[in-house]
PDB file of C-alpha atoms in Angstrom:
ATOM      1  CA  MET S 686      -5.154  -8.314 -71.651  1.00 58.00           C
ATOM      2  CA  THR S 687      -5.149  -9.921 -68.145  1.00 50.00           C
ATOM      3  CA  THR S 688      -2.116  -8.859 -65.869  1.00 49.00           C
ATOM      4  CA  HIS S 689      -1.819 -10.510 -62.274  1.00 48.00           C
ATOM      5  CA  GLN S 690       0.238  -8.669 -60.231  1.00 46.00           C
ATOM      6  CA  HIS S 691       0.549  -9.799 -56.474  1.00 48.00           C
ATOM      7  CA  ASP S 692       3.609  -7.755 -55.239  1.00 44.00           C
ATOM      8  CA  GLU S 693       5.734  -4.577 -56.238  1.00 48.00           C
ATOM      9  CA  ARG S 694       8.289  -6.861 -57.915  1.00 49.00           C
ATOM     10  CA  THR S 695       5.519  -8.846 -59.891  1.00 47.00           C
ATOM     11  CA  ALA S 696       3.854  -5.778 -60.928  1.00 59.00           C
ATOM     12  CA  THR S 697       7.066  -4.127 -62.004  1.00 83.00           C
ATOM     13  CA  GLY S 698       8.097  -7.043 -63.926  1.00 88.00           C
ATOM     14  CA  CYS S 699       4.711  -7.619 -65.675  1.00 92.00           C
ATOM     15  CA  ALA S 700       4.434  -3.751 -66.587  1.00 92.00           C
ATOM     16  CA  VAL S 701       7.638  -3.876 -68.271  1.00 94.00           C
ATOM     17  CA  VAL S 702       6.617  -7.067 -70.235  1.00 96.00           C
ATOM     18  CA  GLU S 703       3.411  -5.568 -71.243  1.00 96.00           C
ATOM     19  CA  ALA S 704       5.276  -2.186 -72.374  1.00 96.00           C
ATOM     20  CA  LEU S 705       7.121  -4.525 -74.815  1.00 97.00           C
ATOM     21  CA  TYR S 706       3.956  -6.015 -76.000  1.00 97.00           C
ATOM     22  CA  GLY S 707       2.355  -2.483 -76.605  1.00 96.00           C
ATOM     23  CA  SER S 708       5.255  -0.966 -78.676  1.00 96.00           C
ATOM     24  CA  LEU S 709       5.243  -4.326 -80.738  1.00 95.00           C
ATOM     25  CA  ALA S 710       1.441  -3.945 -81.213  1.00 95.00           C
ATOM     26  CA  GLN S 711       2.281  -0.315 -82.435  1.00 95.00           C
ATOM     27  CA  GLY S 712       4.853  -1.639 -84.891  1.00 92.00           C
ATOM     28  CA  ASP S 713       7.464  -0.324 -82.897  1.00 95.00           C
ATOM     29  CA  VAL S 714      10.032  -2.530 -82.962  1.00 95.00           C
ATOM     30  CA  THR S 715      12.961  -0.097 -82.041  1.00 96.00           C
ATOM     31  CA  THR S 716      11.479   0.818 -78.826  1.00 96.00           C
ATOM     32  CA  LEU S 717      10.908  -2.993 -78.084  1.00 96.00           C
ATOM     33  CA  LEU S 718      14.709  -4.092 -78.948  1.00 97.00           C
ATOM     34  CA  ALA S 719      15.758  -0.925 -76.774  1.00 97.00           C
ATOM     35  CA  GLY S 720      13.878  -2.146 -73.631  1.00 96.00           C
ATOM     36  CA  LEU S 721      15.658  -5.444 -73.860  1.00 97.00           C
ATOM     37  CA  ASP S 722      19.031  -6.384 -72.197  1.00 97.00           C
ATOM     38  CA  GLU S 723      21.842  -5.921 -74.917  1.00 97.00           C
ATOM     39  CA  ARG S 724      22.963  -9.107 -74.455  1.00 97.00           C
ATOM     40  CA  ILE S 725      19.377 -10.635 -74.514  1.00 98.00           C
ATOM     41  CA  GLU S 726      18.934 -14.410 -75.072  1.00 98.00           C
ATOM     42  CA  TRP S 727      16.181 -14.906 -77.522  1.00 98.00           C
ATOM     43  CA  VAL S 728      14.795 -18.849 -78.128  1.00 98.00           C
ATOM     44  CA  VAL S 729      12.742 -19.797 -80.843  1.00 96.00           C
ATOM     45  CA  PRO S 730      11.831 -23.558 -81.309  1.00 93.00           C
ATOM     46  CA  PRO S 731      13.874 -25.658 -83.587  1.00 90.00           C
ATOM     47  CA  GLY S 732      10.791 -26.840 -85.573  1.00 86.00           C
ATOM     48  CA  LEU S 733      10.780 -23.171 -87.256  1.00 88.00           C
ATOM     49  CA  HIS S 734      12.786 -22.761 -90.154  1.00 86.00           C
ATOM     50  CA  TYR S 735      14.458 -19.787 -88.199  1.00 88.00           C
ATOM     51  CA  GLY S 736      14.184 -21.387 -84.769  1.00 92.00           C
ATOM     52  CA  GLY S 737      17.646 -21.396 -82.707  1.00 95.00           C
ATOM     53  CA  THR S 738      19.254 -19.097 -79.962  1.00 97.00           C
ATOM     54  CA  TYR S 739      19.944 -15.715 -80.910  1.00 98.00           C
ATOM     55  CA  ARG S 740      22.307 -13.602 -78.456  1.00 98.00           C
ATOM     56  CA  GLY S 741      22.168  -9.787 -78.336  1.00 98.00           C
ATOM     57  CA  ARG S 742      19.542  -7.263 -80.125  1.00 98.00           C
ATOM     58  CA  GLU S 743      21.026  -7.217 -83.380  1.00 97.00           C
ATOM     59  CA  GLN S 744      20.663 -11.242 -83.931  1.00 97.00           C
ATOM     60  CA  VAL S 745      16.962 -10.978 -82.352  1.00 97.00           C
ATOM     61  CA  LEU S 746      15.987  -8.621 -85.027  1.00 96.00           C
ATOM     62  CA  GLU S 747      17.851  -9.903 -87.818  1.00 95.00           C
ATOM     63  CA  ASN S 748      16.699 -13.501 -87.213  1.00 94.00           C
ATOM     64  CA  VAL S 749      13.187 -12.785 -85.878  1.00 94.00           C
ATOM     65  CA  PHE S 750      11.646  -9.593 -86.290  1.00 93.00           C
ATOM     66  CA  SER S 751      12.672  -8.850 -89.943  1.00 92.00           C
ATOM     67  CA  ARG S 752      11.342 -12.226 -90.809  1.00 89.00           C
ATOM     68  CA  PHE S 753       8.041 -11.444 -89.665  1.00 86.00           C
ATOM     69  CA  VAL S 754       7.878  -8.697 -92.364  1.00 87.00           C
ATOM     70  CA  THR S 755       9.157 -10.581 -94.948  1.00 92.00           C
ATOM     71  CA  GLU S 756       7.145 -14.014 -94.670  1.00 93.00           C
ATOM     72  CA  TRP S 757       3.965 -12.787 -92.841  1.00 94.00           C
ATOM     73  CA  GLN S 758       1.432 -10.285 -93.530  1.00 95.00           C
ATOM     74  CA  ASP S 759      -0.088  -8.409 -90.515  1.00 94.00           C
ATOM     75  CA  PHE S 760       1.653 -10.548 -88.153  1.00 94.00           C
ATOM     76  CA  THR S 761       0.119 -10.021 -84.860  1.00 95.00           C
ATOM     77  CA  VAL S 762       1.275 -11.285 -81.162  1.00 96.00           C
ATOM     78  CA  ALA S 763      -1.604 -11.184 -78.809  1.00 96.00           C
ATOM     79  CA  PRO S 764      -1.026 -11.982 -75.215  1.00 97.00           C
ATOM     80  CA  ALA S 765      -4.408 -12.532 -73.507  1.00 97.00           C
ATOM     81  CA  GLU S 766      -2.549 -13.147 -69.862  1.00 96.00           C
ATOM     82  CA  ILE S 767       0.666 -11.802 -68.175  1.00 96.00           C
ATOM     83  CA  MET S 768       1.609 -13.343 -64.720  1.00 94.00           C
ATOM     84  CA  ARG S 769       4.362 -14.169 -62.731  1.00 91.00           C
ATOM     85  CA  ALA S 770       5.778 -17.613 -62.167  1.00 88.00           C
ATOM     86  CA  GLY S 771       8.442 -17.984 -59.828  1.00 83.00           C
ATOM     87  CA  ASP S 772      11.373 -15.936 -60.972  1.00 84.00           C
ATOM     88  CA  ARG S 773       9.747 -15.425 -64.663  1.00 94.00           C
ATOM     89  CA  ILE S 774       7.094 -13.605 -66.127  1.00 96.00           C
ATOM     90  CA  VAL S 775       5.076 -15.876 -68.478  1.00 97.00           C
ATOM     91  CA  ALA S 776       2.606 -14.805 -71.105  1.00 97.00           C
ATOM     92  CA  LEU S 777      -0.288 -16.997 -72.667  1.00 98.00           C
ATOM     93  CA  GLY S 778      -1.641 -15.585 -76.006  1.00 97.00           C
ATOM     94  CA  HIS S 779      -1.949 -16.107 -79.721  1.00 97.00           C
ATOM     95  CA  TYR S 780      -0.081 -15.383 -83.094  1.00 96.00           C
ATOM     96  CA  SER S 781      -1.864 -14.550 -86.109  1.00 97.00           C
ATOM     97  CA  ALA S 782      -0.979 -13.461 -89.818  1.00 96.00           C
ATOM     98  CA  THR S 783      -1.297 -14.386 -93.327  1.00 97.00           C
ATOM     99  CA  ASN S 784       1.641 -16.224 -95.129  1.00 96.00           C
ATOM    100  CA  LEU S 785       2.890 -13.925 -98.162  1.00 96.00           C
ATOM    101  CA  ALA S 786       4.082 -16.839-100.066  1.00 96.00           C
ATOM    102  CA  THR S 787       1.100 -19.213 -99.831  1.00 97.00           C
ATOM    103  CA  GLY S 788      -1.676 -16.779 -98.832  1.00 97.00           C
ATOM    104  CA  LYS S 789      -2.568 -19.085 -95.955  1.00 97.00           C
ATOM    105  CA  PRO S 790      -3.808 -17.625 -92.542  1.00 97.00           C
ATOM    106  CA  MET S 791      -2.300 -18.897 -89.442  1.00 96.00           C
ATOM    107  CA  ARG S 792      -3.673 -18.767 -85.819  1.00 97.00           C
ATOM    108  CA  THR S 793      -1.659 -20.527 -82.997  1.00 95.00           C
ATOM    109  CA  ARG S 794      -1.564 -20.083 -78.988  1.00 96.00           C
ATOM    110  CA  PHE S 795       1.936 -19.256 -77.454  1.00 97.00           C
ATOM    111  CA  VAL S 796       3.420 -19.323 -74.332  1.00 98.00           C
ATOM    112  CA  HIS S 797       6.088 -16.553 -73.691  1.00 98.00           C
ATOM    113  CA  ILE S 798       8.803 -17.023 -71.115  1.00 98.00           C
ATOM    114  CA  TRP S 799      10.616 -13.815 -69.838  1.00 98.00           C
ATOM    115  CA  ARG S 800      13.516 -13.400 -67.252  1.00 97.00           C
ATOM    116  CA  LEU S 801      14.107 -10.148 -66.091  1.00 96.00           C
ATOM    117  CA  ARG S 802      17.290  -8.625 -64.361  1.00 93.00           C
ATOM    118  CA  GLU S 803      16.964  -5.355 -62.623  1.00 90.00           C
ATOM    119  CA  GLY S 804      13.771  -4.874 -64.551  1.00 90.00           C
ATOM    120  CA  VAL S 805      15.448  -5.530 -67.767  1.00 94.00           C
ATOM    121  CA  PRO S 806      14.698  -8.699 -69.936  1.00 96.00           C
ATOM    122  CA  VAL S 807      17.924 -10.869 -70.282  1.00 97.00           C
ATOM    123  CA  HIS S 808      16.017 -13.731 -71.627  1.00 98.00           C
ATOM    124  CA  PHE S 809      12.888 -14.773 -73.724  1.00 98.00           C
ATOM    125  CA  GLU S 810      11.485 -17.914 -74.874  1.00 98.00           C
ATOM    126  CA  THR S 811       8.261 -19.106 -76.994  1.00 96.00           C
ATOM    127  CA  VAL S 812       6.738 -21.866 -76.786  1.00 96.00           C
ATOM    128  CA  LEU S 813       4.131 -22.607 -79.677  1.00 93.00           C
ATOM    129  CA  ASP S 814       2.798 -25.052 -81.905  1.00 89.00           C
ATOM    130  CA  THR S 815       5.235 -24.946 -84.729  1.00 90.00           C
ATOM    131  CA  HIS S 816       3.399 -27.379 -87.153  1.00 90.00           C
ATOM    132  CA  THR S 817       0.340 -24.767 -87.252  1.00 90.00           C
ATOM    133  CA  MET S 818       2.842 -22.126 -88.319  1.00 92.00           C
ATOM    134  CA  VAL S 819       4.781 -24.473 -90.662  1.00 92.00           C
ATOM    135  CA  ALA S 820       1.528 -25.553 -92.290  1.00 93.00           C
ATOM    136  CA  ALA S 821       0.769 -22.154 -93.367  1.00 94.00           C
ATOM    137  CA  MET S 822       4.354 -21.752 -94.961  1.00 92.00           C
TER     138      MET S 822
END
């Protein structure tokens, strides 16, 4: 994974986001959620059946992360690049998994947009090709 760091604020924001991805890669959703603001706003595109805007760690757990384990095998979030873009941290990467109901594999690119306040994520949005995910379901 490439991380672009130009100043202390960027380095800190990128390091926070990179640590969250590290927790997720280890399957440690509890640590990932603890690293988010308790009132995080989490946006998933409406093209997915669980698309919507979720507020707070519990809604994110119920509506996003718990769905990964019930709908997908080996769901992977693999950021390839993390960089600062204005007041946001942006991650580019791929999702991949196999759908449990159909057995079809899926791999699609994503853009994640993070906003941090005092080093803590307060907003997250994923932008992806929802068609690729839906086609595997």
